PDB file of N, CA and C in Angstrom:
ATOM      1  N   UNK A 321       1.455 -29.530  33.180  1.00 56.00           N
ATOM      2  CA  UNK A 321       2.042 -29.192  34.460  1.00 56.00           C
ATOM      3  C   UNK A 321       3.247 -30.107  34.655  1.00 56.00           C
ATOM      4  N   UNK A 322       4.750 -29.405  34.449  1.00 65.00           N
ATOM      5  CA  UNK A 322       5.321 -30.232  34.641  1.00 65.00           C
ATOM      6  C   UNK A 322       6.342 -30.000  36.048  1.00 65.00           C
ATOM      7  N   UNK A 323       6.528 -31.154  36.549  1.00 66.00           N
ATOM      8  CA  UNK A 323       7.154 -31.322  38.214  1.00 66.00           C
ATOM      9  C   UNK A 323       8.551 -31.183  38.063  1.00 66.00           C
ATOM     10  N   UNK A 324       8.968 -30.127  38.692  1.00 70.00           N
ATOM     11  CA  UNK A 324      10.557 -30.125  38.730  1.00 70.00           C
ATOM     12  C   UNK A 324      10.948 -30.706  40.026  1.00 70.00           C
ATOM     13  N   UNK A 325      11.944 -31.722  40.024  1.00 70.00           N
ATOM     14  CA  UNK A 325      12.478 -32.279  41.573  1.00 70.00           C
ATOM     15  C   UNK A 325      13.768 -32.002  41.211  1.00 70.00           C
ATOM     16  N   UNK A 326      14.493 -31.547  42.251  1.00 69.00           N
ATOM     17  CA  UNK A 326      16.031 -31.027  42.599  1.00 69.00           C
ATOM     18  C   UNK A 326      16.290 -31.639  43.624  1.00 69.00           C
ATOM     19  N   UNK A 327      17.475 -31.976  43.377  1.00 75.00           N
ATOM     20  CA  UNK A 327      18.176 -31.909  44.838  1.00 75.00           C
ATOM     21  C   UNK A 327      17.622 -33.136  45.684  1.00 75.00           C
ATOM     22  N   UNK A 328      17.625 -32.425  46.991  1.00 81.00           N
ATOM     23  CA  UNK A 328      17.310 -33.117  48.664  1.00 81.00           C
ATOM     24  C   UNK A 328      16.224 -33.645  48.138  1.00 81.00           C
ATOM     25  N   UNK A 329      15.304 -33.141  47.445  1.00 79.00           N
ATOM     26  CA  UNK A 329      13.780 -33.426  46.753  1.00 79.00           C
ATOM     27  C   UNK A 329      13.168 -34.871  45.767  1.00 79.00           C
ATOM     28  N   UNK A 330      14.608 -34.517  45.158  1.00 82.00           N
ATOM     29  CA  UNK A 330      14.829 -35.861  43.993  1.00 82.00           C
ATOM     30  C   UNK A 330      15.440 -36.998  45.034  1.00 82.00           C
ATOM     31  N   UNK A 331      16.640 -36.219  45.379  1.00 85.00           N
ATOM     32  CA  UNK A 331      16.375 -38.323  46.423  1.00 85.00           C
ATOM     33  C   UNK A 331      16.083 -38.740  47.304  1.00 85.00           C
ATOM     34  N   UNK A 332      15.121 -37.838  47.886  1.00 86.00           N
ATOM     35  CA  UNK A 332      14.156 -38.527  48.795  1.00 86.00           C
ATOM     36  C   UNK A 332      13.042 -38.958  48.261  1.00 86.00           C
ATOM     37  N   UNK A 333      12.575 -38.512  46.949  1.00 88.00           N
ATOM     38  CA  UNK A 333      11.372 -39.628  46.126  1.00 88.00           C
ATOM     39  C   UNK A 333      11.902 -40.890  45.872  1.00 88.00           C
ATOM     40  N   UNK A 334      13.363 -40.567  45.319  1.00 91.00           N
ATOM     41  CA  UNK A 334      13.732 -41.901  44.556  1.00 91.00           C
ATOM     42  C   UNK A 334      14.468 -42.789  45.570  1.00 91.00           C
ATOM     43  N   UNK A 335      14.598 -42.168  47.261  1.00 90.00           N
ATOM     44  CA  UNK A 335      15.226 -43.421  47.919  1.00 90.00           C
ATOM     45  C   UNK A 335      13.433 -44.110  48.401  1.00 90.00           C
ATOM     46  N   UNK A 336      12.538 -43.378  48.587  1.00 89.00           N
ATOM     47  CA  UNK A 336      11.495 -44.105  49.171  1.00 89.00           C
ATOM     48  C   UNK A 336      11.068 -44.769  47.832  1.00 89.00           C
ATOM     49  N   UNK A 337      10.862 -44.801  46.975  1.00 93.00           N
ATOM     50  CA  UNK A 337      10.638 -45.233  45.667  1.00 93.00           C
ATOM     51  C   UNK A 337      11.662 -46.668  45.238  1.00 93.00           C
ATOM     52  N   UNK A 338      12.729 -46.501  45.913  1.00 93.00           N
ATOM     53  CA  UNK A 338      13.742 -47.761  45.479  1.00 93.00           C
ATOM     54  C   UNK A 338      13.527 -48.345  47.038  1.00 93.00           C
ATOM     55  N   UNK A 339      13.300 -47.776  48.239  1.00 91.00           N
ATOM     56  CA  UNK A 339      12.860 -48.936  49.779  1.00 91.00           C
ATOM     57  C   UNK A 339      11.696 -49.675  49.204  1.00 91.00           C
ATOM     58  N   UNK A 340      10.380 -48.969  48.245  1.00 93.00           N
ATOM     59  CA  UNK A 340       9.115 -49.500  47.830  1.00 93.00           C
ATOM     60  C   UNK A 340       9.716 -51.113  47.045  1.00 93.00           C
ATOM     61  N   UNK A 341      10.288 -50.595  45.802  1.00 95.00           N
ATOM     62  CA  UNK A 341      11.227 -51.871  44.816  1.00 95.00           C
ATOM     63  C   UNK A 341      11.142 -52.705  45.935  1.00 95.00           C
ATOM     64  N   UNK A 342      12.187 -52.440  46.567  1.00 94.00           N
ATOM     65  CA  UNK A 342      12.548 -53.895  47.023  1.00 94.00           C
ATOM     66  C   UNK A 342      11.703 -54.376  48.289  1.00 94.00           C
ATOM     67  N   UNK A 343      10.899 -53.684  49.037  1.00 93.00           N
ATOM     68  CA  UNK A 343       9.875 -53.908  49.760  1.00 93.00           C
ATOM     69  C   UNK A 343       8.886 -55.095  49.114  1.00 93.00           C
ATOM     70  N   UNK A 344       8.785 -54.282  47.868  1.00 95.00           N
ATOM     71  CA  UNK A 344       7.584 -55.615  46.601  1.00 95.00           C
ATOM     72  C   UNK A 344       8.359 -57.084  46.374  1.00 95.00           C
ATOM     73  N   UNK A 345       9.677 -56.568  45.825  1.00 96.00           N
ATOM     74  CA  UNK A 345      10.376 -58.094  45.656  1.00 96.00           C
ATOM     75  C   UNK A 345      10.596 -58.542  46.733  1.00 96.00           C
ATOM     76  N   UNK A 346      10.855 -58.577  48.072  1.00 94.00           N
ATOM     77  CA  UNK A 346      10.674 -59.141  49.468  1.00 94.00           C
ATOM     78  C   UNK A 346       9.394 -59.856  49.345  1.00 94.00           C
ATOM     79  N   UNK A 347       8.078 -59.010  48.840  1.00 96.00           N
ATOM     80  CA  UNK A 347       6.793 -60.056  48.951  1.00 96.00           C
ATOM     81  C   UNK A 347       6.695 -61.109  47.385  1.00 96.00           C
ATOM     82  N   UNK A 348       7.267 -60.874  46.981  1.00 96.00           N
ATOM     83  CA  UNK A 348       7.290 -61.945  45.701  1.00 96.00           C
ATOM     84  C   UNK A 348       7.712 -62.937  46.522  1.00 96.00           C
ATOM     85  N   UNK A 349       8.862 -62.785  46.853  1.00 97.00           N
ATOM     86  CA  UNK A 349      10.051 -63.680  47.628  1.00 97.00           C
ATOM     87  C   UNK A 349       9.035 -64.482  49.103  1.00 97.00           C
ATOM     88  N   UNK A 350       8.944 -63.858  49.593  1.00 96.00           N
ATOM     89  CA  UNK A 350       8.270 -64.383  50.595  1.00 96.00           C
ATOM     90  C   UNK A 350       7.124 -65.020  49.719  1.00 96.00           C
ATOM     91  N   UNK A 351       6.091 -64.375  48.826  1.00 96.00           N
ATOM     92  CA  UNK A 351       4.993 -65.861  48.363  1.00 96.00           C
ATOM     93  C   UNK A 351       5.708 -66.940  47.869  1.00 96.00           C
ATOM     94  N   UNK A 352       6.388 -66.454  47.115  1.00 97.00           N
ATOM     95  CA  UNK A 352       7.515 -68.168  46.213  1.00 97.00           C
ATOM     96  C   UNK A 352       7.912 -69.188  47.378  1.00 97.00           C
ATOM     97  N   UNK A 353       8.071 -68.406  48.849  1.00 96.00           N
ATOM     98  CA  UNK A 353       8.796 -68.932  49.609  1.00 96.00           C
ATOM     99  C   UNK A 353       7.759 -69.723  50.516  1.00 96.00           C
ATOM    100  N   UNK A 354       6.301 -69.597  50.252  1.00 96.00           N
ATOM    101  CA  UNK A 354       5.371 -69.901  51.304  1.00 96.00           C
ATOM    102  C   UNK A 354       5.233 -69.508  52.382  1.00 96.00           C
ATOM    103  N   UNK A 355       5.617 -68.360  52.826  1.00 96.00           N
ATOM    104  CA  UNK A 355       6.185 -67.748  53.914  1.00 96.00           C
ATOM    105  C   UNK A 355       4.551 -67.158  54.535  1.00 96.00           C
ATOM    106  N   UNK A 356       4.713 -66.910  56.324  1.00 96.00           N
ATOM    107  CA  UNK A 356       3.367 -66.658  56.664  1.00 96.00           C
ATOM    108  C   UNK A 356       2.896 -65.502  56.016  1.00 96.00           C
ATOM    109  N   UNK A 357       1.468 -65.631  56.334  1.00 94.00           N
ATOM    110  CA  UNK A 357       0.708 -64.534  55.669  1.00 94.00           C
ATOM    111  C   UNK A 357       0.377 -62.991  56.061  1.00 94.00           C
ATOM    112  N   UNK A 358       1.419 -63.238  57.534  1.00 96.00           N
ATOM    113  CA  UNK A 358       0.943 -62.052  58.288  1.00 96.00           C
ATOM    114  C   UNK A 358       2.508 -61.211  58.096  1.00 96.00           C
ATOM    115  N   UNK A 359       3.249 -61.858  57.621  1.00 95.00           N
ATOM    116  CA  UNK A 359       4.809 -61.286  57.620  1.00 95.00           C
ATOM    117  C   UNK A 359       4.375 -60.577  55.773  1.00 95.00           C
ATOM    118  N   UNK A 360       3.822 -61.614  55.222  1.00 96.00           N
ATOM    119  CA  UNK A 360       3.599 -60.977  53.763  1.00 96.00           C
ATOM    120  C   UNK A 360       2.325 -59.661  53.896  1.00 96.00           C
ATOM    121  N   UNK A 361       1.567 -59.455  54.596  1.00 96.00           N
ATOM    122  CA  UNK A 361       0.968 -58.436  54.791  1.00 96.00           C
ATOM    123  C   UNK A 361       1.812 -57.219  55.499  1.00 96.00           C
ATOM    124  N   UNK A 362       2.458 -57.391  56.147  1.00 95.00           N
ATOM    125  CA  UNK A 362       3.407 -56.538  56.980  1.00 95.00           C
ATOM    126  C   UNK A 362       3.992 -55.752  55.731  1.00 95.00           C
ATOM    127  N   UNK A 363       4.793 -56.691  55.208  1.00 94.00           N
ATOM    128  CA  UNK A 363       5.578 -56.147  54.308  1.00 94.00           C
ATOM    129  C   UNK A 363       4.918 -55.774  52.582  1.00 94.00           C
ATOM    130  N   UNK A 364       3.852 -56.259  52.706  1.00 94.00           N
ATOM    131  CA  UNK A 364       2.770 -55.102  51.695  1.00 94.00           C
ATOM    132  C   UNK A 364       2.540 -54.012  52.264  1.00 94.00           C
ATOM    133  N   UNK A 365       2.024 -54.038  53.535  1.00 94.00           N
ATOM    134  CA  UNK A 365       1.627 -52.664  53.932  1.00 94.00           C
ATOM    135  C   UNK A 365       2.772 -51.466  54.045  1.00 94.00           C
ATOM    136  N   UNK A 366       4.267 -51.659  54.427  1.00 93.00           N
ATOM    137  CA  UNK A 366       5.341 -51.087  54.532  1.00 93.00           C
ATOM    138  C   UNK A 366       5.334 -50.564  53.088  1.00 93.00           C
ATOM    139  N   UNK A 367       5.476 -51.476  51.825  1.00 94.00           N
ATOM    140  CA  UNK A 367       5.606 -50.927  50.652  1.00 94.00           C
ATOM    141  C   UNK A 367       4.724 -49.787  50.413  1.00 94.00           C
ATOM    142  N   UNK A 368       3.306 -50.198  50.695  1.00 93.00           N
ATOM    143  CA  UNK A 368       2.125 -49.204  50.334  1.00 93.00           C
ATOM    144  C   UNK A 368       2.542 -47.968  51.285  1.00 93.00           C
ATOM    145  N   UNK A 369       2.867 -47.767  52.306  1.00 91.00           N
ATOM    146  CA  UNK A 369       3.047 -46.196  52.942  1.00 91.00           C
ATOM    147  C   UNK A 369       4.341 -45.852  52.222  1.00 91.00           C
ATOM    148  N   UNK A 370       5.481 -46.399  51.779  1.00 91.00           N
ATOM    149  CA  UNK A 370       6.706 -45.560  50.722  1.00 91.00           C
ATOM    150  C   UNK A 370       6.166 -45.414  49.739  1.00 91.00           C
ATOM    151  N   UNK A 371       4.842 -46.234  48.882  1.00 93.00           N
ATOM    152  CA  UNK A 371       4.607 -45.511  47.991  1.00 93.00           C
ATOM    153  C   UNK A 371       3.843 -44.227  48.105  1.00 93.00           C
ATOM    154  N   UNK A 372       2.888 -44.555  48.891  1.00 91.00           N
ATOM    155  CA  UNK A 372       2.365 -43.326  49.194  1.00 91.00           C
ATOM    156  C   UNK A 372       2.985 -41.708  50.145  1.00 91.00           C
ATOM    157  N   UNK A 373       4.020 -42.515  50.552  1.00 89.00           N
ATOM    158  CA  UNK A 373       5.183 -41.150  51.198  1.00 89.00           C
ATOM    159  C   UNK A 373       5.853 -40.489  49.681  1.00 89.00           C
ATOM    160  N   UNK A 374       6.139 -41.185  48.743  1.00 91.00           N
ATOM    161  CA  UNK A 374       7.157 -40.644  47.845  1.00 91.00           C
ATOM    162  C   UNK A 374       5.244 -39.870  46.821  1.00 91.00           C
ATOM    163  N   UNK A 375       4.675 -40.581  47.232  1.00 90.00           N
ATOM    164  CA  UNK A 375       3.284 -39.761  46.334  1.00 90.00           C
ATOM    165  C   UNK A 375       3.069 -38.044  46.498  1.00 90.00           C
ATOM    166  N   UNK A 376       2.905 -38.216  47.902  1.00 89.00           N
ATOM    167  CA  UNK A 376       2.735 -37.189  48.694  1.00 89.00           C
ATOM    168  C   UNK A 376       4.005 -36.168  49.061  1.00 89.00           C
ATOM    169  N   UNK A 377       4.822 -36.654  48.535  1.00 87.00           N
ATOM    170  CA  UNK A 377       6.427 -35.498  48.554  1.00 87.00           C
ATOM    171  C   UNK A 377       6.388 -35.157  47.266  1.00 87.00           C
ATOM    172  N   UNK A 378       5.619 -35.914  45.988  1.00 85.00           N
ATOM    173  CA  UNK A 378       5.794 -35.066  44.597  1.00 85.00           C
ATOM    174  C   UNK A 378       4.570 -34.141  44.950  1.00 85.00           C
ATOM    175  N   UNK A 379       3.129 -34.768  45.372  1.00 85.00           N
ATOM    176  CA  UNK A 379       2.099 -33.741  45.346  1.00 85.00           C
ATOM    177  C   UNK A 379       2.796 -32.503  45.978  1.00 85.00           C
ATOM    178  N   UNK A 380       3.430 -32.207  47.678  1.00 84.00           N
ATOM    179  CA  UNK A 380       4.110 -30.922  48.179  1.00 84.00           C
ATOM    180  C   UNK A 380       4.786 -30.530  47.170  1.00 84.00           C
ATOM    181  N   UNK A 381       5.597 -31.103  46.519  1.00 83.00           N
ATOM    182  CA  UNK A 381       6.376 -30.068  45.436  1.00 83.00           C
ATOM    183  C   UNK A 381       5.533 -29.561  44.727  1.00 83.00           C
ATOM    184  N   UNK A 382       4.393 -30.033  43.870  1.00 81.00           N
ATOM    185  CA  UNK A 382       3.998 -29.348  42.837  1.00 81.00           C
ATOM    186  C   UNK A 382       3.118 -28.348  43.669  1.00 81.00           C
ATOM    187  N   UNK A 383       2.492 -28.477  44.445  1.00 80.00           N
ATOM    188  CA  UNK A 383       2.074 -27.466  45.141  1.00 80.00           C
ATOM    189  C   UNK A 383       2.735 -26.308  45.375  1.00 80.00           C
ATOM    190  N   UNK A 384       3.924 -26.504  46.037  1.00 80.00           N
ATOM    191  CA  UNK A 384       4.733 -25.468  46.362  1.00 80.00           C
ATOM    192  C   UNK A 384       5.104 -25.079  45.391  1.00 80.00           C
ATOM    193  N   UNK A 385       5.499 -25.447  44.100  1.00 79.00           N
ATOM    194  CA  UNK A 385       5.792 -25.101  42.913  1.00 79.00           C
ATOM    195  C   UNK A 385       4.565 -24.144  42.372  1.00 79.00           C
ATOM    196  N   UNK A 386       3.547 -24.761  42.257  1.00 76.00           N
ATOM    197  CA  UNK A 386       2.445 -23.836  41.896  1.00 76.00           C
ATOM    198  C   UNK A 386       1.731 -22.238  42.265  1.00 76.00           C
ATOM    199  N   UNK A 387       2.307 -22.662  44.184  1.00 76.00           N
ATOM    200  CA  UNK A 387       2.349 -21.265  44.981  1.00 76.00           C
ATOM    201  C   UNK A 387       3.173 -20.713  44.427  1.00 76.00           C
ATOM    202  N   UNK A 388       4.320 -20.550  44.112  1.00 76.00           N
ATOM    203  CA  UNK A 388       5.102 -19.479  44.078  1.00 76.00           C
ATOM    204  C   UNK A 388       5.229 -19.208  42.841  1.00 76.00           C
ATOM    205  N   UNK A 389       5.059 -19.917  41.871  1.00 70.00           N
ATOM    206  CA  UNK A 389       4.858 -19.665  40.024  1.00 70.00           C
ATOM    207  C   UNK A 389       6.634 -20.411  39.452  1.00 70.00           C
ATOM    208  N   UNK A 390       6.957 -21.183  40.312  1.00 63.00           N
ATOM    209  CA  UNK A 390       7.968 -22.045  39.804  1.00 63.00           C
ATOM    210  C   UNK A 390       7.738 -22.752  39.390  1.00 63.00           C
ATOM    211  N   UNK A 391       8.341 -23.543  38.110  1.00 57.00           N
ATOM    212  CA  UNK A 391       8.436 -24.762  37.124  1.00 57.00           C
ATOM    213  C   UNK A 391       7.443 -24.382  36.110  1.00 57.00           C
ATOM    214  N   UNK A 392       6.591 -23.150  36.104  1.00 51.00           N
ATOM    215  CA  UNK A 392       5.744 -23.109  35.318  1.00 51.00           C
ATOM    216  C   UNK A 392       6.098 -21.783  34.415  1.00 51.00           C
ATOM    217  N   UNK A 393       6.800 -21.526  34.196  1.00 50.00           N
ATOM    218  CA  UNK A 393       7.434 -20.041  33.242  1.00 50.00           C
ATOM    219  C   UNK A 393       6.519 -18.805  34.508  1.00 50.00           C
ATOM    220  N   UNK A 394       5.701 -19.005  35.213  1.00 55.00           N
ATOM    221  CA  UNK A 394       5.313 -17.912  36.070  1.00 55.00           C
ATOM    222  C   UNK A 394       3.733 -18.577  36.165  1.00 55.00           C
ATOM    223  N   UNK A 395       3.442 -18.391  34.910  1.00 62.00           N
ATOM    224  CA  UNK A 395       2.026 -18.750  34.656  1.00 62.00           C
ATOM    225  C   UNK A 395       1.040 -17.890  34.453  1.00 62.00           C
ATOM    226  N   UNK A 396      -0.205 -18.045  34.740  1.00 72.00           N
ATOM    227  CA  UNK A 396      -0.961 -16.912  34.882  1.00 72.00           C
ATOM    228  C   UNK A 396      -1.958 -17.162  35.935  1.00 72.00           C
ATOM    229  N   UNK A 397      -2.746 -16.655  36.904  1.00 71.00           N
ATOM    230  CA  UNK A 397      -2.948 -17.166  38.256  1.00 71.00           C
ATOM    231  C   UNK A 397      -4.293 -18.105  37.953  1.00 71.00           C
ATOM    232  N   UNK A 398      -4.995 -18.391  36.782  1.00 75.00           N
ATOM    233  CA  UNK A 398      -5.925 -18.949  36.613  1.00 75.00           C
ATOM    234  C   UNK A 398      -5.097 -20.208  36.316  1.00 75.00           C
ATOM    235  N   UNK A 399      -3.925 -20.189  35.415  1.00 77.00           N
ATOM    236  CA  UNK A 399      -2.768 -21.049  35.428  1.00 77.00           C
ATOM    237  C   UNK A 399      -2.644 -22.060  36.607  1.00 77.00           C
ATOM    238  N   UNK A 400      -2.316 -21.396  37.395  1.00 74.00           N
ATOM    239  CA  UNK A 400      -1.604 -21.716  39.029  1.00 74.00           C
ATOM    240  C   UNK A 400      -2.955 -22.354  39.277  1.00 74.00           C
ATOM    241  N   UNK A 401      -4.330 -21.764  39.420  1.00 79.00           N
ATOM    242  CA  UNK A 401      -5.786 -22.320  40.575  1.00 79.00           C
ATOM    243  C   UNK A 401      -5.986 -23.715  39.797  1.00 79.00           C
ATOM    244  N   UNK A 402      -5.687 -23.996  38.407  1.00 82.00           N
ATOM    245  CA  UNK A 402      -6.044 -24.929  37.834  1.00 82.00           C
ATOM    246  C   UNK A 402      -4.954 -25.541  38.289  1.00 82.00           C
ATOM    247  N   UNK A 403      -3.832 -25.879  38.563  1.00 79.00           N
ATOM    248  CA  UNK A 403      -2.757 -26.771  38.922  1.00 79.00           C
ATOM    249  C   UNK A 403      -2.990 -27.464  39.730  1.00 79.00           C
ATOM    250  N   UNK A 404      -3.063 -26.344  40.979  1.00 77.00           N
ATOM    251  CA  UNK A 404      -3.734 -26.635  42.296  1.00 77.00           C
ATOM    252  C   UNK A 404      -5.152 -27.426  42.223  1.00 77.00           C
ATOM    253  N   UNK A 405      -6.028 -27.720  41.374  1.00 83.00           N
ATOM    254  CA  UNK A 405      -6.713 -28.204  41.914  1.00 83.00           C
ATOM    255  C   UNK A 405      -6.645 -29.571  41.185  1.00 83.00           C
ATOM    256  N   UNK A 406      -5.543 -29.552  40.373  1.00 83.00           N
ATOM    257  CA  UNK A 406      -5.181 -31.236  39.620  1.00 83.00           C
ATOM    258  C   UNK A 406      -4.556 -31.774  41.277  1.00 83.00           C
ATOM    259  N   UNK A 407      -3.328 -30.966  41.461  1.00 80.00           N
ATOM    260  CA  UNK A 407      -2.832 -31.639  42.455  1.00 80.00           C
ATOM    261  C   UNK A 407      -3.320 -31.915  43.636  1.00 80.00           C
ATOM    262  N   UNK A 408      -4.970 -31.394  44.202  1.00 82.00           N
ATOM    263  CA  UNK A 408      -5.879 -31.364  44.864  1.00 82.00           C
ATOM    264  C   UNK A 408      -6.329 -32.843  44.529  1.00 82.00           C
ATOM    265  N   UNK A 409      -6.680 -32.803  43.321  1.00 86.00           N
ATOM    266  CA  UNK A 409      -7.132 -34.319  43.215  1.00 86.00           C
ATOM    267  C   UNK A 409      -6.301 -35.908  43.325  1.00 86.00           C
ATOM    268  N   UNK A 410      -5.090 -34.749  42.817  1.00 83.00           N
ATOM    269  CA  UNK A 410      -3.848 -36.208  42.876  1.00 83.00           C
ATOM    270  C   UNK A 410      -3.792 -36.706  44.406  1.00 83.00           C
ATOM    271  N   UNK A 411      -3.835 -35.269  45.468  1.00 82.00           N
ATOM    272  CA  UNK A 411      -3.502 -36.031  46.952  1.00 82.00           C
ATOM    273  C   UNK A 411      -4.704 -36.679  47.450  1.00 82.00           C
ATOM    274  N   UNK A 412      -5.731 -36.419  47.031  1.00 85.00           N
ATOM    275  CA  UNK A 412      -7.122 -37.153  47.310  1.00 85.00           C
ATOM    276  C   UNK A 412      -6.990 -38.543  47.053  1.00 85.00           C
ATOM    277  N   UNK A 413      -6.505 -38.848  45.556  1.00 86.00           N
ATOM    278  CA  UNK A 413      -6.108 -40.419  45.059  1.00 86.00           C
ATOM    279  C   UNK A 413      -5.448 -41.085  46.098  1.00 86.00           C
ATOM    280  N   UNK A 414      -4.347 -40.485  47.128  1.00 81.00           N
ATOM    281  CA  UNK A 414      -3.556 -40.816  47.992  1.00 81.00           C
ATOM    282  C   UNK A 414      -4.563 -41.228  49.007  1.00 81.00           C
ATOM    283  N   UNK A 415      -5.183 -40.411  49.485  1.00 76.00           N
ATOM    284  CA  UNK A 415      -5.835 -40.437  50.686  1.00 76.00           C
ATOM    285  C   UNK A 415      -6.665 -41.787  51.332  1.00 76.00           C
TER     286      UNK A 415
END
């Protein structure tokens, strides 16, 4: 099953995906720095919802991809129910 991202699609994974980057090196930075523990949790937890926002914008694509028989040559609909239920499990991992 492979994920096609275009467009508006592709850089909105890869801008929440590059806010995540440097969200993490902020908490490196802040432990090296001894910095409080509640500012370094803040800014773990910020990272963890961009990762999990850019998670959950590939799972909608492949979904939507799977509904309509895009990225997959068409498929065949047993094709498609099996996709759907990988990507069923992928948004569960999220959850």
């Amino acid at each position: 099953m492979e994920l096609e991202l275009a467009g508006a699609e592709l850089k909105s994974v890869l801008n929440r995906l590059r806010r995540a980057q440097g969200q993490i090196s902020g908490v490196i930075r802040m432990l090296e720095e001894g910095r409080d523990y509640e500012e370094v949790v803040t800014q773990l937890a910020a990272a963890a919802r961009a990762l999990d926002r850019a998670g959950f914008a590939i799972i909608a694509t492949g979904l939507r991809q799977c509904m309509t028989g895009d990225g997959d040559g068409g498929g065949t609909a047993g094709d498609r129910e099996e996709a759907r239920t990988r990507l069923e499990k992928l948004f569960l991992s999220l959850a």
